[in-house]
C-alpha cells in the first residue's frame, strides 16, 4: 500500500468563537508541511470566517496570548500549507473574493473536497 503524500484538514466543526479549538488544526497543518507533506486546509461552515480579513487577527488560541490566530495561519502558510475557503461561506458571511486573507489560495466547493477524499490519495483530519 502506497503512503499518502497529501493531508487534507477540514475545519468544519471548529468555531472561531472558541479560540482554543483553533490551535490543534493549525499547528498540525504546520507540522505536516514541515515534514514534507502536501497540506491543504479547507475552512467551511463557521470556520470559514477565518478566511475573512480581520477575523483571525482578532482571535487568540489562549486568553492573554500575544500571538493571534492569524499569525498561526501565516506561520502555516509560510511552511507551505494551502488554505481554502468553501464557496458557500462567501454568501453565508457576506464575503467576496476581495474579503479573503492573502494566505487563502482560493475558493473550493463541496465537489472538490469529495473528489480529493475519494480519488486524491490523501488522508483527512476533520475538526
Rosetta silent file (secondary structure, phi, psi, omega in degrees, C-alpha in Angstrom):
SEQUENCE: XXXXXXXXXXXXXXXXXXXXXXXXXXXXXXXXXXXXXXXXXXXXXXXXXXXXXXXXXXXXXXXXXXXXXXXXXXXXXXXXXXXXXXXXXXXXXXXXXXXXXXXXXXXXXXXXXXXXXXXXXXXXXXX
SCORE:     score description
SCORE:     0.000 S_00000001
   1 L     0.000  129.407 -179.650    0.000    0.000    0.000 S_00000001
   2 L   -75.771  144.281  176.888    1.384    3.378   -1.012 S_00000001
   3 L   -78.239  142.400  176.515    1.719    6.055    1.603 S_00000001
   4 L   -71.480  142.984  178.324   -0.375    9.159    1.171 S_00000001
   5 L  -108.041   -4.150 -176.285    1.600   12.284    0.397 S_00000001
   6 E  -123.805  140.207  175.486   -1.233   14.721    0.979 S_00000001
   7 E  -118.341  125.823  176.754   -3.051   15.739    4.128 S_00000001
   8 E  -109.214  117.656  177.487   -6.425   17.419    3.861 S_00000001
   9 E  -105.488  121.692 -179.349   -7.530   19.183    7.032 S_00000001
  10 E  -107.679  115.759  177.099  -11.205   20.092    7.075 S_00000001
  11 E  -100.608   93.241 -178.096  -12.189   22.712    9.603 S_00000001
  12 L  -114.398  -36.879 -177.166  -15.975   22.356    9.651 S_00000001
  13 L  -101.899    4.680 -179.224  -16.891   21.962   13.312 S_00000001
  14 L   -85.534  121.309 -176.944  -14.246   24.354   14.602 S_00000001
  15 L  -100.742  115.425 -179.415  -15.871   27.505   15.931 S_00000001
  16 L   -57.237  -20.110  178.097  -13.654   30.604   15.794 S_00000001
  17 L   -70.363  -13.828  176.531  -15.511   31.973   18.829 S_00000001
  18 L  -114.207   85.653 -173.508  -13.720   29.265   20.833 S_00000001
  19 H   -52.435  -33.294 -178.235  -10.072   30.116   20.230 S_00000001
  20 H   -64.569  -18.987  178.531   -8.776   27.015   21.978 S_00000001
  21 H   -77.714  -14.648 -171.980  -10.324   24.905   19.187 S_00000001
  22 H   -90.026  -21.878 -175.582   -8.141   26.565   16.562 S_00000001
  23 H   -62.862  -51.162 -174.259   -4.664   25.690   17.827 S_00000001
  24 H   -59.470  -51.904 -177.725   -4.538   21.973   17.063 S_00000001
  25 H   -64.421  -37.453 -179.810   -5.573   22.002   13.388 S_00000001
  26 H   -70.754  -40.641  178.025   -3.353   24.969   12.524 S_00000001
  27 H   -65.982  -45.157 -179.821   -0.372   23.576   14.430 S_00000001
  28 H   -64.606  -34.034  175.455   -0.802   20.097   12.928 S_00000001
  29 H   -62.289  -44.951  179.125   -1.018   21.622    9.450 S_00000001
  30 H   -62.232  -44.246 -179.569    2.300   23.400   10.047 S_00000001
  31 H   -62.927  -45.704 -179.748    3.959   20.265   11.381 S_00000001
  32 H   -61.976  -40.291  178.166    2.769   18.143    8.446 S_00000001
  33 H   -65.207  -40.876  178.432    4.027   20.746    5.957 S_00000001
  34 H   -64.684  -26.273  177.575    7.386   20.868    7.759 S_00000001
  35 L   -81.655   -2.012  175.965    7.530   17.078    7.407 S_00000001
  36 L    96.987    6.900  178.543    7.255   17.493    3.638 S_00000001
  37 L   -83.611  151.553  171.866    3.615   16.620    3.103 S_00000001
  38 E   -78.984  118.896 -174.072    1.331   18.494    0.745 S_00000001
  39 E  -123.015  129.397  173.823   -1.159   20.077    3.161 S_00000001
  40 E  -125.047  137.618  175.518   -4.442   21.786    2.401 S_00000001
  41 E  -115.730  121.117  176.682   -6.801   23.283    4.966 S_00000001
  42 E  -104.891  118.890  178.811  -10.398   23.784    3.892 S_00000001
  43 E   -97.894  118.013 -178.384  -12.294   26.207    6.101 S_00000001
  44 L  -136.003  172.787 -175.605  -16.018   25.652    5.882 S_00000001
  45 H    52.554 -140.537 -175.769  -19.117   26.301    7.987 S_00000001
  46 H   -62.248  -31.601  179.691  -18.315   28.643   10.883 S_00000001
  47 H   -65.017  -15.746  176.955  -14.556   28.152   10.411 S_00000001
  48 H   -59.984  -23.359  177.680  -14.927   29.889    7.044 S_00000001
  49 H   -59.344  -27.295 -178.096  -14.815   33.157    8.987 S_00000001
  50 H   -63.717  -21.469 -179.029  -11.075   32.579    9.456 S_00000001
  51 H   -87.659   -4.911  179.996  -10.511   33.329    5.781 S_00000001
  52 E   -89.204  130.642  179.275  -12.123   36.770    6.052 S_00000001
  53 L   -51.917  134.270  176.166   -9.764   39.713    6.523 S_00000001
  54 L    91.557  -20.748 -176.925   -9.820   40.987   10.097 S_00000001
  55 L   -74.007  -56.566 -175.580  -11.454   37.933   11.678 S_00000001
  56 H   -68.473  -26.583  178.608   -8.428   35.794   12.626 S_00000001
  57 H   -63.631  -27.747 -176.502   -6.426   38.884   13.652 S_00000001
  58 H   -90.437    1.864 -175.549   -8.925   39.467   16.459 S_00000001
  59 L  -112.986  149.553  173.387   -8.705   35.905   17.802 S_00000001
  60 E  -130.383  152.752  177.851   -6.260   34.140   20.104 S_00000001
  61 L   -73.306  -36.919 -178.351   -5.905   30.458   20.942 S_00000001
  62 L  -133.888  132.874  177.775   -5.416   31.265   24.623 S_00000001
  63 L   -51.426  134.847  178.187   -6.542   34.353   26.520 S_00000001
  64 L    88.340   -8.744 -179.917   -3.597   36.646   27.126 S_00000001
  65 L   -70.400  137.447  178.375   -1.535   35.207   24.287 S_00000001
  66 L   -79.007  -10.274 -175.629    0.344   37.814   22.280 S_00000001
  67 L  -100.754  123.046  179.915    0.008   35.691   19.112 S_00000001
  68 E   -79.460  163.045  175.511   -3.180   35.981   17.090 S_00000001
  69 H   -61.449  -34.807  177.891   -4.808   33.115   15.216 S_00000001
  70 H   -60.447  -37.191  177.152   -3.912   34.984   12.031 S_00000001
  71 H   -64.671  -35.960  174.787   -0.232   34.670   12.977 S_00000001
  72 H   -64.834  -39.831  178.034   -0.707   30.894   13.270 S_00000001
  73 H   -63.969  -44.881  178.933   -2.285   30.923    9.793 S_00000001
  74 H   -61.749  -42.094  177.879    0.629   32.961    8.412 S_00000001
  75 H   -60.110  -45.345  179.885    3.151   30.556   10.007 S_00000001
  76 H   -63.644  -43.207  179.247    1.378   27.569    8.468 S_00000001
  77 H   -60.556  -43.966  178.396    1.203   29.297    5.094 S_00000001
  78 H   -63.864  -28.348  177.263    4.938   30.060    5.232 S_00000001
  79 H   -77.932   -9.582  177.836    5.544   26.369    5.982 S_00000001
  80 L   114.373    2.144 -179.847    3.706   25.520    2.751 S_00000001
  81 L   -72.807  136.292  175.784    0.110   24.963    3.870 S_00000001
  82 E  -103.196  126.996  178.417   -2.544   25.979    1.348 S_00000001
  83 E  -103.384  141.766  178.166   -5.749   27.420    2.806 S_00000001
  84 E  -132.603  147.322  174.707   -9.086   27.357    1.011 S_00000001
  85 E  -103.760  134.963  177.933  -12.467   28.901    1.702 S_00000001
  86 E   -76.127  134.767 -171.836  -15.544   26.817    0.929 S_00000001
  87 L   -54.510  -38.987  179.390  -17.720   28.585   -1.644 S_00000001
  88 H   -62.140  -20.694 -179.820  -20.968   28.704    0.402 S_00000001
  89 H   -65.906  -26.535  179.184  -19.114   30.769    3.028 S_00000001
  90 H   -59.791  -47.114  178.961  -18.998   33.747    0.680 S_00000001
  91 H   -72.390  -43.543 -176.880  -22.766   34.061    0.835 S_00000001
  92 H   -57.921  -39.936 -176.231  -23.056   32.916    4.455 S_00000001
  93 L  -111.874   21.206  177.786  -20.690   35.603    5.753 S_00000001
  94 L    49.758   52.200 -179.729  -21.372   38.287    3.118 S_00000001
  95 L  -113.452  156.740  167.419  -17.887   37.997    1.646 S_00000001
  96 L  -120.403  174.314  177.165  -16.429   38.446   -1.798 S_00000001
  97 H   -55.337  -34.489 -178.827  -13.116   37.189   -3.103 S_00000001
  98 H   -68.710  -17.265  179.463  -11.651   40.575   -2.155 S_00000001
  99 H   -83.738   -9.721 -175.549  -12.530   39.966    1.513 S_00000001
 100 E   -78.353  145.232  177.464  -10.289   36.887    1.743 S_00000001
 101 L   -64.971  153.434 -178.182   -6.932   36.997    3.507 S_00000001
 102 L   -62.878  -22.184  179.978   -3.892   36.831    1.203 S_00000001
 103 L   -76.283  -10.524  179.004   -2.999   33.391    2.606 S_00000001
 104 E   -78.952  119.055 -176.220   -6.211   31.943    1.165 S_00000001
 105 E   -77.612  -14.107  179.077   -5.264   30.115   -2.048 S_00000001
 106 E   158.158 -171.982 -177.218   -8.801   30.150   -3.376 S_00000001
 107 E  -114.355  131.594  178.420  -12.393   29.092   -3.135 S_00000001
 108 E  -127.218  156.149  177.565  -13.463   25.465   -3.413 S_00000001
 109 L  -106.731  179.598 -179.672  -16.820   23.738   -3.392 S_00000001
 110 H   -59.636  -35.108 -179.141  -18.073   20.511   -1.931 S_00000001
 111 H   -63.255  -37.074  178.504  -17.237   18.580   -5.093 S_00000001
 112 H   -60.636  -48.014 -177.743  -13.540   19.483   -4.732 S_00000001
 113 H   -64.143  -44.383 -179.407  -13.403   18.136   -1.198 S_00000001
 114 H   -63.903  -42.811  179.274  -15.279   14.950   -2.054 S_00000001
 115 H   -63.094  -42.486  178.285  -13.084   14.303   -5.090 S_00000001
 116 H   -61.084  -43.564 -178.634   -9.899   14.810   -3.061 S_00000001
 117 H   -67.494  -42.742 -173.965  -11.110   12.433   -0.370 S_00000001
 118 H   -82.916  -31.843 -172.232  -12.359    9.751   -2.753 S_00000001
 119 H  -125.375   -9.453 -170.412   -9.723    9.939   -5.505 S_00000001
 120 L   -85.792   -1.742  179.975   -6.874   12.094   -4.300 S_00000001
 121 L    62.427   35.680 -178.363   -4.855    9.566   -2.315 S_00000001
 122 E  -114.144  165.079  170.970   -4.922   11.796    0.728 S_00000001
 123 E  -103.377  151.325 -174.905   -5.519   11.374    4.403 S_00000001
 124 E  -125.877  133.298  169.024   -8.125   13.553    6.089 S_00000001
 125 E  -116.810  133.179 -178.183   -8.278   15.153    9.506 S_00000001
 126 E  -121.214  134.052  179.511  -11.521   16.855   10.397 S_00000001
 127 L  -126.355    0.000    0.000  -12.022   19.410   13.148 S_00000001
